PDB file of C-alpha atoms in Angstrom:
ATOM      1  CA  ILE H 650       0.122  -0.219  -0.080  1.00  0.00           C
ATOM      2  CA  PRO H 651       1.509   3.235  -1.014  1.00  0.00           C
ATOM      3  CA  LYS H 652       2.413   5.671   1.536  1.00  0.00           C
ATOM      4  CA  GLY H 653      -0.630   8.255   2.681  1.00  0.00           C
ATOM      5  CA  GLU H 654      -3.366   5.908   0.861  1.00  0.00           C
ATOM      6  CA  MET H 655      -5.960   4.606   2.629  1.00  0.00           C
ATOM      7  CA  ILE H 656      -5.928   1.135   3.713  1.00  0.00           C
ATOM      8  CA  SER H 657      -9.444  -0.696   3.404  1.00  0.00           C
ATOM      9  CA  ILE H 658     -10.482  -4.163   2.828  1.00  0.00           C
ATOM     10  CA  SER H 659     -13.429  -5.239   1.104  1.00  0.00           C
ATOM     11  CA  TYR H 660     -15.847  -6.936   2.947  1.00  0.00           C
ATOM     12  CA  ALA H 661     -18.230  -8.284   0.401  1.00  0.00           C
ATOM     13  CA  GLN H 662     -17.670 -10.685  -2.660  1.00  0.00           C
ATOM     14  CA  PRO H 663     -16.637  -8.463  -5.503  1.00  0.00           C
ATOM     15  CA  LEU H 664     -18.495 -10.387  -8.153  1.00  0.00           C
ATOM     16  CA  GLN H 665     -21.791  -8.954  -6.746  1.00  0.00           C
ATOM     17  CA  ALA H 666     -23.505  -5.892  -7.673  1.00  0.00           C
ATOM     18  CA  THR H 667     -23.536  -2.326  -5.166  1.00  0.00           C
ATOM     19  CA  ILE H 668     -26.974  -2.805  -4.133  1.00  0.00           C
ATOM     20  CA  GLN H 669     -26.306  -6.733  -2.971  1.00  0.00           C
ATOM     21  CA  ARG H 670     -22.609  -6.031  -1.595  1.00  0.00           C
ATOM     22  CA  ARG H 671     -24.370  -2.964   0.344  1.00  0.00           C
ATOM     23  CA  PHE H 672     -27.535  -4.518   1.418  1.00  0.00           C
ATOM     24  CA  THR H 673     -24.415  -7.333   2.896  1.00  0.00           C
ATOM     25  CA  ILE H 674     -22.088  -5.036   4.292  1.00  0.00           C
ATOM     26  CA  LYS H 675     -25.390  -2.484   6.168  1.00  0.00           C
ATOM     27  CA  GLN H 676     -26.725  -5.998   7.226  1.00  0.00           C
ATOM     28  CA  ALA H 677     -23.431  -7.711   8.373  1.00  0.00           C
ATOM     29  CA  LYS H 678     -21.356  -4.713   9.366  1.00  0.00           C
ATOM     30  CA  CYS H 679     -23.965  -2.094  10.568  1.00  0.00           C
ATOM     31  CA  PHE H 680     -22.667   0.651   7.945  1.00  0.00           C
ATOM     32  CA  GLU H 681     -23.490   1.816   4.498  1.00  0.00           C
ATOM     33  CA  CYS H 682     -20.669   1.589   2.086  1.00  0.00           C
ATOM     34  CA  CYS H 683     -19.665   4.947  -0.059  1.00  0.00           C
ATOM     35  CA  CYS H 684     -16.384   3.715  -1.696  1.00  0.00           C
ATOM     36  CA  HIS H 685     -15.445   4.680  -4.992  1.00  0.00           C
ATOM     37  CA  ARG H 686     -16.664   1.514  -6.728  1.00  0.00           C
ATOM     38  CA  CYS H 687     -20.258   1.753  -4.625  1.00  0.00           C
ATOM     39  CA  SER H 688     -20.727   5.952  -5.729  1.00  0.00           C
ATOM     40  CA  ASP H 689     -19.964   4.836  -9.488  1.00  0.00           C
ATOM     41  CA  PRO H 690     -22.783   3.825 -11.145  1.00  0.00           C
ATOM     42  CA  THR H 691     -21.115   1.612 -13.768  1.00  0.00           C
ATOM     43  CA  GLU H 692     -19.290   0.034 -11.142  1.00  0.00           C
ATOM     44  CA  PHE H 693     -15.950   1.182 -13.004  1.00  0.00           C
ATOM     45  CA  ARG H 694     -17.138   0.214 -16.082  1.00  0.00           C
ATOM     46  CA  THR H 695     -18.073  -3.057 -15.828  1.00  0.00           C
ATOM     47  CA  TYR H 696     -21.702  -2.345 -15.202  1.00  0.00           C
ATOM     48  CA  ALA H 697     -21.737  -5.740 -12.696  1.00  0.00           C
ATOM     49  CA  GLY H 698     -25.370  -4.679 -11.928  1.00  0.00           C
ATOM     50  CA  SER H 699     -26.428  -3.188 -14.668  1.00  0.00           C
ATOM     51  CA  ILE H 700     -28.992  -4.530 -17.510  1.00  0.00           C
ATOM     52  CA  VAL H 701     -28.900  -3.592 -21.657  1.00  0.00           C
ATOM     53  CA  CYS H 702     -32.104  -1.178 -21.522  1.00  0.00           C
ATOM     54  CA  PRO H 703     -34.877  -3.549 -22.512  1.00  0.00           C
ATOM     55  CA  GLN H 704     -36.288  -0.560 -24.398  1.00  0.00           C
ATOM     56  CA  CYS H 705     -33.695   0.508 -26.793  1.00  0.00           C
ATOM     57  CA  SER H 706     -31.492  -2.196 -26.596  1.00  0.00           C
ATOM     58  CA  LYS H 707     -28.183  -0.376 -27.096  1.00  0.00           C
ATOM     59  CA  SER H 708     -27.074   1.553 -23.499  1.00  0.00           C
ATOM     60  CA  MET H 709     -27.587   0.517 -19.949  1.00  0.00           C
ATOM     61  CA  VAL H 710     -30.165   0.840 -17.671  1.00  0.00           C
ATOM     62  CA  VAL H 711     -27.704   1.970 -14.186  1.00  0.00           C
ATOM     63  CA  ALA H 712     -29.192   3.623 -10.875  1.00  0.00           C
ATOM     64  CA  ILE H 713     -30.048   7.199 -10.839  1.00  0.00           C
ATOM     65  CA  ASN H 714     -28.182   7.410  -7.126  1.00  0.00           C
ATOM     66  CA  PRO H 715     -26.125   4.182  -6.269  1.00  0.00           C
ATOM     67  CA  LEU H 716     -26.015   5.192  -2.942  1.00  0.00           C
ATOM     68  CA  ASP H 717     -29.872   5.464  -2.317  1.00  0.00           C
ATOM     69  CA  PHE H 718     -31.734   1.615  -1.882  1.00  0.00           C
ATOM     70  CA  ARG H 719     -34.766   3.316  -3.140  1.00  0.00           C
ATOM     71  CA  SER H 720     -33.081   5.060  -6.258  1.00  0.00           C
ATOM     72  CA  ASP H 721     -34.663   4.581  -9.439  1.00  0.00           C
ATOM     73  CA  TRP H 722     -33.039   3.275 -12.290  1.00  0.00           C
ATOM     74  CA  ARG H 723     -32.494   4.500 -16.286  1.00  0.00           C
ATOM     75  CA  CYS H 724     -30.841   4.254 -19.145  1.00  0.00           C
ATOM     76  CA  GLU H 725     -28.371   5.578 -19.882  1.00  0.00           C
ATOM     77  CA  ASP H 726     -28.652   7.637 -23.296  1.00  0.00           C
ATOM     78  CA  LYS H 727     -30.423  10.517 -22.778  1.00  0.00           C
ATOM     79  CA  LYS H 728     -32.887  10.158 -25.832  1.00  0.00           C
ATOM     80  CA  CYS H 729     -34.331   7.163 -24.235  1.00  0.00           C
ATOM     81  CA  SER H 730     -37.033   7.357 -21.539  1.00  0.00           C
ATOM     82  CA  TYR H 731     -36.158   3.862 -19.991  1.00  0.00           C
ATOM     83  CA  ARG H 732     -36.982   4.007 -15.880  1.00  0.00           C
ATOM     84  CA  GLU H 733     -38.233   1.754 -13.548  1.00  0.00           C
ATOM     85  CA  THR H 734     -37.744   1.609  -9.687  1.00  0.00           C
ATOM     86  CA  ALA H 735     -35.553  -0.240  -6.995  1.00  0.00           C
ATOM     87  CA  GLN H 736     -38.261  -3.087  -6.462  1.00  0.00           C
ATOM     88  CA  GLN H 737     -38.794  -3.662 -10.115  1.00  0.00           C
ATOM     89  CA  TYR H 738     -34.713  -4.088 -10.205  1.00  0.00           C
ATOM     90  CA  ILE H 739     -34.588  -5.977  -6.932  1.00  0.00           C
ATOM     91  CA  THR H 740     -37.289  -8.579  -7.912  1.00  0.00           C
ATOM     92  CA  ARG H 741     -35.657  -9.182 -11.817  1.00  0.00           C
ATOM     93  CA  ASN H 742     -32.266  -9.506 -10.025  1.00  0.00           C
ATOM     94  CA  GLU H 743     -33.725 -12.123  -7.169  1.00  0.00           C
ATOM     95  CA  ALA H 744     -35.379 -14.308 -10.281  1.00  0.00           C
ATOM     96  CA  PHE H 745     -32.023 -14.647 -12.128  1.00  0.00           C
ATOM     97  CA  ARG H 746     -30.684 -15.547  -8.535  1.00  0.00           C
ATOM     98  CA  ALA H 747     -32.862 -17.996  -7.572  1.00  0.00           C
ATOM     99  CA  GLU H 748     -32.570 -19.294 -11.279  1.00  0.00           C
ATOM    100  CA  ILE H 749     -28.509 -19.932  -9.673  1.00  0.00           C
ATOM    101  CA  GLY H 750     -29.703 -20.988  -6.787  1.00  0.00           C
ATOM    102  CA  GLN H 751     -31.649 -23.955  -7.902  1.00  0.00           C
ATOM    103  CA  LEU H 752     -28.784 -25.866  -9.300  1.00  0.00           C
ATOM    104  CA  SER H 753     -27.726 -28.484  -7.126  1.00  0.00           C
ATOM    105  CA  CYS H 754     -24.258 -28.925  -5.643  1.00  0.00           C
ATOM    106  CA  GLY H 755     -23.721 -31.942  -7.821  1.00  0.00           C
ATOM    107  CA  ALA H 756     -25.065 -29.972 -10.969  1.00  0.00           C
ATOM    108  CA  GLY H 757     -21.568 -30.214 -12.545  1.00  0.00           C
ATOM    109  CA  PRO H 758     -20.475 -28.389 -15.337  1.00  0.00           C
ATOM    110  CA  ASP H 759     -22.915 -29.000 -17.744  1.00  0.00           C
ATOM    111  CA  GLY H 760     -25.690 -27.828 -15.518  1.00  0.00           C
ATOM    112  CA  TYR H 761     -23.837 -24.502 -15.433  1.00  0.00           C
ATOM    113  CA  GLU H 762     -23.144 -24.364 -19.129  1.00  0.00           C
ATOM    114  CA  CYS H 763     -26.780 -24.755 -19.660  1.00  0.00           C
ATOM    115  CA  LEU H 764     -27.938 -21.975 -17.211  1.00  0.00           C
ATOM    116  CA  LEU H 765     -24.773 -19.447 -18.764  1.00  0.00           C
ATOM    117  CA  GLY H 766     -26.441 -19.967 -22.078  1.00  0.00           C
ATOM    118  CA  ARG H 767     -30.007 -18.749 -21.374  1.00  0.00           C
ATOM    119  CA  PHE H 768     -28.574 -16.062 -19.322  1.00  0.00           C
ATOM    120  CA  GLN H 769     -26.411 -14.837 -22.346  1.00  0.00           C
ATOM    121  CA  SER H 770     -29.626 -15.743 -24.640  1.00  0.00           C
ATOM    122  CA  THR H 771     -31.393 -13.501 -22.741  1.00  0.00           C
ATOM    123  CA  SER H 772     -31.342  -9.656 -24.334  1.00  0.00           C
ATOM    124  CA  LEU H 773     -30.645  -8.123 -20.751  1.00  0.00           C
ATOM    125  CA  LEU H 774     -28.071  -9.619 -19.493  1.00  0.00           C
ATOM    126  CA  HIS H 775     -24.557  -8.730 -20.736  1.00  0.00           C
ATOM    127  CA  PRO H 776     -21.249 -10.580 -20.493  1.00  0.00           C
ATOM    128  CA  TRP H 777     -20.405  -8.983 -17.155  1.00  0.00           C
ATOM    129  CA  ASN H 778     -23.737  -8.681 -15.367  1.00  0.00           C
ATOM    130  CA  THR H 779     -23.605 -10.077 -11.910  1.00  0.00           C
ATOM    131  CA  ASN H 780     -25.267 -12.633 -12.295  1.00  0.00           C
ATOM    132  CA  VAL H 781     -23.486 -14.439 -15.670  1.00  0.00           C
ATOM    133  CA  LEU H 782     -20.402 -13.466 -13.657  1.00  0.00           C
ATOM    134  CA  GLN H 783     -21.046 -15.645 -10.513  1.00  0.00           C
ATOM    135  CA  VAL H 784     -21.859 -18.927 -13.113  1.00  0.00           C
ATOM    136  CA  LYS H 785     -18.678 -18.045 -14.629  1.00  0.00           C
ATOM    137  CA  TYR H 786     -16.921 -17.691 -11.550  1.00  0.00           C
ATOM    138  CA  ALA H 787     -18.553 -21.445 -10.133  1.00  0.00           C
ATOM    139  CA  LEU H 788     -17.900 -22.696 -13.835  1.00  0.00           C
ATOM    140  CA  THR H 789     -13.812 -22.051 -13.336  1.00  0.00           C
ATOM    141  CA  GLN H 790     -14.397 -23.720 -10.120  1.00  0.00           C
ATOM    142  CA  LEU H 791     -15.628 -26.826 -11.325  1.00  0.00           C
ATOM    143  CA  TYR H 792     -13.637 -26.975 -14.109  1.00  0.00           C
ATOM    144  CA  GLY H 793     -10.200 -28.987 -12.720  1.00  0.00           C
ATOM    145  CA  GLY H 794     -12.015 -28.424  -8.833  1.00  0.00           C
ATOM    146  CA  GLY H 795     -12.241 -31.927  -6.965  1.00  0.00           C
ATOM    147  CA  GLY H 796     -15.343 -31.374  -5.079  1.00  0.00           C
ATOM    148  CA  PRO H 797     -19.474 -32.364  -5.915  1.00  0.00           C
ATOM    149  CA  GLY H 798     -19.573 -32.235  -9.379  1.00  0.00           C
ATOM    150  CA  GLY H 799     -16.632 -30.795 -10.455  1.00  0.00           C
ATOM    151  CA  ILE H 800     -13.466 -32.432 -12.504  1.00  0.00           C
ATOM    152  CA  ASN H 801     -10.386 -33.070 -11.337  1.00  0.00           C
ATOM    153  CA  LEU H 802      -7.506 -30.977 -13.316  1.00  0.00           C
ATOM    154  CA  LYS H 803      -5.694 -34.325 -14.307  1.00  0.00           C
ATOM    155  CA  ASP H 804      -8.410 -35.454 -15.864  1.00  0.00           C
ATOM    156  CA  LEU H 805     -10.119 -32.074 -17.862  1.00  0.00           C
ATOM    157  CA  SER H 806      -9.999 -32.820 -21.994  1.00  0.00           C
ATOM    158  CA  GLU H 807      -8.083 -30.498 -23.817  1.00  0.00           C
ATOM    159  CA  LYS H 808     -11.190 -28.468 -25.184  1.00  0.00           C
ATOM    160  CA  GLN H 809     -12.380 -28.569 -20.933  1.00  0.00           C
ATOM    161  CA  LEU H 810      -9.076 -26.902 -19.972  1.00  0.00           C
ATOM    162  CA  ARG H 811      -9.115 -23.764 -23.047  1.00  0.00           C
ATOM    163  CA  ARG H 812     -12.515 -23.061 -21.814  1.00  0.00           C
ATOM    164  CA  LYS H 813     -11.079 -22.815 -18.296  1.00  0.00           C
ATOM    165  CA  VAL H 814      -8.623 -20.377 -19.176  1.00  0.00           C
ATOM    166  CA  GLU H 815     -10.967 -18.670 -21.156  1.00  0.00           C
ATOM    167  CA  LEU H 816     -13.412 -18.641 -18.238  1.00  0.00           C
ATOM    168  CA  GLY H 817     -10.424 -17.316 -16.339  1.00  0.00           C
ATOM    169  CA  VAL H 818      -9.125 -14.231 -18.287  1.00  0.00           C
ATOM    170  CA  ASP H 819     -12.713 -12.907 -18.874  1.00  0.00           C
ATOM    171  CA  LEU H 820     -12.576 -12.977 -15.147  1.00  0.00           C
ATOM    172  CA  LEU H 821      -9.177 -11.895 -14.639  1.00  0.00           C
ATOM    173  CA  GLU H 822     -10.291  -8.607 -16.486  1.00  0.00           C
ATOM    174  CA  VAL H 823     -13.253  -7.880 -14.272  1.00  0.00           C
ATOM    175  CA  ALA H 824     -11.083  -8.008 -11.596  1.00  0.00           C
ATOM    176  CA  ASN H 825      -8.364  -6.064 -13.104  1.00  0.00           C
ATOM    177  CA  GLN H 826     -11.315  -3.388 -13.308  1.00  0.00           C
ATOM    178  CA  LEU H 827     -12.705  -4.178  -9.617  1.00  0.00           C
ATOM    179  CA  GLU H 828      -9.851  -4.776  -7.401  1.00  0.00           C
ATOM    180  CA  PRO H 829      -6.812  -3.337  -9.601  1.00  0.00           C
ATOM    181  CA  GLY H 830      -3.415  -4.396  -7.783  1.00  0.00           C
ATOM    182  CA  MET H 831      -2.960  -7.340  -5.006  1.00  0.00           C
ATOM    183  CA  SER H 832      -6.197  -8.715  -3.691  1.00  0.00           C
ATOM    184  CA  PRO H 833      -7.144 -12.243  -2.728  1.00  0.00           C
ATOM    185  CA  PHE H 834      -9.411 -12.178  -5.738  1.00  0.00           C
ATOM    186  CA  ARG H 835      -7.184 -11.817  -8.177  1.00  0.00           C
ATOM    187  CA  SER H 836      -4.858 -13.939  -6.585  1.00  0.00           C
ATOM    188  CA  LYS H 837      -7.585 -17.126  -6.984  1.00  0.00           C
ATOM    189  CA  LEU H 838      -8.426 -16.234 -10.211  1.00  0.00           C
ATOM    190  CA  LEU H 839      -4.071 -16.307 -11.458  1.00  0.00           C
ATOM    191  CA  GLN H 840      -3.841 -19.580  -9.605  1.00  0.00           C
ATOM    192  CA  ASP H 841      -6.391 -21.562 -11.239  1.00  0.00           C
ATOM    193  CA  LEU H 842      -5.560 -19.881 -14.553  1.00  0.00           C
ATOM    194  CA  ARG H 843      -1.624 -20.931 -13.747  1.00  0.00           C
ATOM    195  CA  ASP H 844      -2.465 -24.455 -13.321  1.00  0.00           C
ATOM    196  CA  ALA H 845      -4.781 -24.437 -16.393  1.00  0.00           C
ATOM    197  CA  LEU H 846      -2.002 -23.264 -18.535  1.00  0.00           C
ATOM    198  CA  GLU H 847       0.842 -25.020 -16.966  1.00  0.00           C
ATOM    199  CA  ALA H 848      -1.503 -28.127 -17.579  1.00  0.00           C
ATOM    200  CA  MET H 849      -1.972 -27.210 -21.451  1.00  0.00           C
ATOM    201  CA  LYS H 850       1.419 -27.099 -21.644  1.00  0.00           C
ATOM    202  CA  SER H 851       1.114 -30.238 -20.934  1.00  0.00           C
ATOM    203  CA  ILE H 852      -0.901 -31.596 -23.516  1.00  0.00           C
ATOM    204  CA  SER H 853       0.569 -28.996 -26.300  1.00  0.00           C
ATOM    205  CA  GLY H 854       4.253 -30.444 -26.568  1.00  0.00           C
ATOM    206  CA  SER H 855       6.405 -27.586 -28.082  1.00  0.00           C
ATOM    207  CA  SER H 856       3.401 -26.443 -30.424  1.00  0.00           C
ATOM    208  CA  PHE H 857       2.355 -24.983 -26.901  1.00  0.00           C
ATOM    209  CA  ASN H 858       5.336 -21.966 -27.323  1.00  0.00           C
ATOM    210  CA  SER H 859       3.676 -20.811 -30.435  1.00  0.00           C
ATOM    211  CA  ALA H 860       0.223 -21.450 -29.321  1.00  0.00           C
ATOM    212  CA  PRO H 861      -2.775 -18.509 -29.848  1.00  0.00           C
ATOM    213  CA  ALA H 862      -3.491 -16.968 -26.137  1.00  0.00           C
ATOM    214  CA  ILE H 863      -6.838 -17.300 -25.360  1.00  0.00           C
ATOM    215  CA  VAL H 864      -8.500 -13.449 -25.487  1.00  0.00           C
ATOM    216  CA  VAL H 865     -11.944 -12.632 -24.662  1.00  0.00           C
ATOM    217  CA  GLN H 866     -12.740  -9.027 -25.596  1.00  0.00           C
ATOM    218  CA  HIS H 867     -13.474  -6.330 -23.030  1.00  0.00           C
ATOM    219  CA  PRO H 868     -17.522  -6.044 -23.126  1.00  0.00           C
ATOM    220  CA  GLY H 869     -16.710  -2.761 -22.420  1.00  0.00           C
ATOM    221  CA  ALA H 870     -15.080  -1.541 -25.505  1.00  0.00           C
ATOM    222  CA  SER H 871     -18.463  -1.040 -27.309  1.00  0.00           C
ATOM    223  CA  TRP H 872     -20.020   1.143 -24.307  1.00  0.00           C
ATOM    224  CA  LYS H 873     -20.518   5.041 -23.802  1.00  0.00           C
ATOM    225  CA  SER H 874     -16.870   5.519 -22.525  1.00  0.00           C
ATOM    226  CA  HIS H 875     -16.273   7.932 -19.056  1.00  0.00           C
ATOM    227  CA  LYS H 876     -13.807   9.770 -17.147  1.00  0.00           C
ATOM    228  CA  ILE H 877     -11.490   7.797 -15.360  1.00  0.00           C
ATOM    229  CA  ASN H 878     -12.816   6.901 -12.082  1.00  0.00           C
ATOM    230  CA  ALA H 879     -10.336   7.474  -9.045  1.00  0.00           C
ATOM    231  CA  ARG H 880      -9.876   3.790  -7.983  1.00  0.00           C
ATOM    232  CA  GLU H 881      -8.538   3.401 -11.946  1.00  0.00           C
ATOM    233  CA  ALA H 882      -6.283   6.562 -11.473  1.00  0.00           C
ATOM    234  CA  ILE H 883      -4.917   5.201  -8.068  1.00  0.00           C
ATOM    235  CA  ALA H 884      -4.072   1.871 -10.474  1.00  0.00           C
ATOM    236  CA  ARG H 885      -2.686   3.376 -13.010  1.00  0.00           C
ATOM    237  CA  LYS H 886      -0.069   6.106 -10.405  1.00  0.00           C
ATOM    238  CA  TYR H 887       1.387   3.151  -8.868  1.00  0.00           C
ATOM    239  CA  GLY H 888       1.766   0.854 -11.867  1.00  0.00           C
ATOM    240  CA  MET H 889      -0.785  -1.598 -10.658  1.00  0.00           C
ATOM    241  CA  CYS H 890      -1.616  -3.968 -13.057  1.00  0.00           C
ATOM    242  CA  LYS H 891      -0.036  -2.118 -16.410  1.00  0.00           C
ATOM    243  CA  THR H 892      -1.097  -4.931 -18.671  1.00  0.00           C
ATOM    244  CA  SER H 893      -3.710  -7.142 -18.649  1.00  0.00           C
ATOM    245  CA  ILE H 894      -3.533 -10.990 -19.788  1.00  0.00           C
ATOM    246  CA  SER H 895      -5.785 -10.437 -22.731  1.00  0.00           C
ATOM    247  CA  SER H 896      -2.526  -7.801 -24.228  1.00  0.00           C
ATOM    248  CA  HIS H 897      -0.650 -10.800 -24.565  1.00  0.00           C
ATOM    249  CA  SER H 898      -0.324 -12.388 -28.350  1.00  0.00           C
ATOM    250  CA  THR H 899       0.145 -16.417 -27.232  1.00  0.00           C
ATOM    251  CA  MET H 900      -0.504 -18.702 -24.492  1.00  0.00           C
ATOM    252  CA  LYS H 901       3.401 -19.331 -22.988  1.00  0.00           C
ATOM    253  CA  GLN H 902       3.266 -15.577 -22.483  1.00  0.00           C
ATOM    254  CA  GLN H 903      -0.165 -15.828 -20.271  1.00  0.00           C
ATOM    255  CA  LEU H 904       1.196 -18.336 -18.384  1.00  0.00           C
ATOM    256  CA  GLU H 905       4.557 -16.162 -18.424  1.00  0.00           C
ATOM    257  CA  TYR H 906       2.065 -13.528 -17.082  1.00  0.00           C
ATOM    258  CA  ALA H 907      -0.137 -14.804 -14.001  1.00  0.00           C
ATOM    259  CA  GLU H 908       3.472 -16.766 -13.129  1.00  0.00           C
ATOM    260  CA  GLN H 909       5.328 -13.458 -12.858  1.00  0.00           C
ATOM    261  CA  GLU H 910       2.189 -11.442 -11.206  1.00  0.00           C
ATOM    262  CA  LEU H 911       2.170 -14.568  -8.820  1.00  0.00           C
ATOM    263  CA  SER H 912       5.295 -14.390  -7.468  1.00  0.00           C
ATOM    264  CA  SER H 913       4.674 -10.230  -6.765  1.00  0.00           C
ATOM    265  CA  PHE H 914       2.015 -11.439  -5.009  1.00  0.00           C
ATOM    266  CA  MET H 915       4.093 -13.930  -2.877  1.00  0.00           C
ATOM    267  CA  THR H 916       6.678 -11.296  -2.458  1.00  0.00           C
ATOM    268  CA  CYS H 917       4.498  -8.811  -0.843  1.00  0.00           C
ATOM    269  CA  ASP H 918       1.798 -10.961   1.022  1.00  0.00           C
ATOM    270  CA  PRO H 919       3.051 -14.731   1.614  1.00  0.00           C
ATOM    271  CA  THR H 920      -0.846 -15.141   3.024  1.00  0.00           C
ATOM    272  CA  LEU H 921      -2.042 -14.806  -0.688  1.00  0.00           C
ATOM    273  CA  ARG H 922      -0.221 -18.472  -1.155  1.00  0.00           C
TER     274      ARG H 922
END
C-alpha cells in the first residue's frame, strides 16, 4: 500500500453488484458503504449491476443514485425514456439469482454451462452482469475442482482446459477493473489460470509456445466511455495492472504473465499463497 493511501478491505464478494454488496455490508457490519465503486453507477465501467436497456437495447440501465437503496434506475442514453423502480430491479435480479440457487451442488459443469447459455441468450444480461459472472466463476471452480460435480484438473480434456482458461481470462479482466492490484480474489484467479495453462502446456508440448493466446474482448469497449474514476487513477499511478492478460499474443506469454503476477503477490504478502 503506497504511503499516504487509505488502507481498506473488501467486506463483500467482488462479483456482487453494488446494491447486493451494500445490503450485505449494512446487515453484517452495520454501516452503509460509500466507497468509489459503490458511488459509481457504472461500477468502474464493468456495469456489473446493470442490464441492457429493454427499450432501446443499446445502453445500460443504471441507478440514478447508487447510494440510495430506493433510487430509481434509468437508461444511460438521455434520448431513451426507460426508467424503473428499485423494487422492479430487485425483483428481476432475485429471479436470476434464484435460477442460480436452484442448481444442485452436484450439477456439474454441464448444468452451469446450460444456465450460462440461457442467461446469455436473454437480451437483458450482458457478459459482465453480476449473475453471468457468478455462473462463470462457479464454472472455473468446477473445471479442475475436486468437489461435488467438479472434474479434477488432470481429468480435464483439452477442450475443457481451454474453456477454463477462457473463463479465467474473462474474470481476470473483471478483477483488474474492480480490484486492481494485490487482492485475494485476483490471486485465486491467477492461481487457477496458471494451473490450467500449465496443464495445457503438458498436453500441447512444444506447440504450446507459439499457440495463440486465449483472449476475451473487453465487453465495455463498445459501451459509452467515462472519465477515469478515482480507483482507476490510483491503479495507474502506482503501476497496478499496467497490462492485462488479454494483451499477450501467445499462451506461453499468458502463462509467464500469471507466474510473474503471482510471484509479486507472494513476495509482498505470503498469506495470499
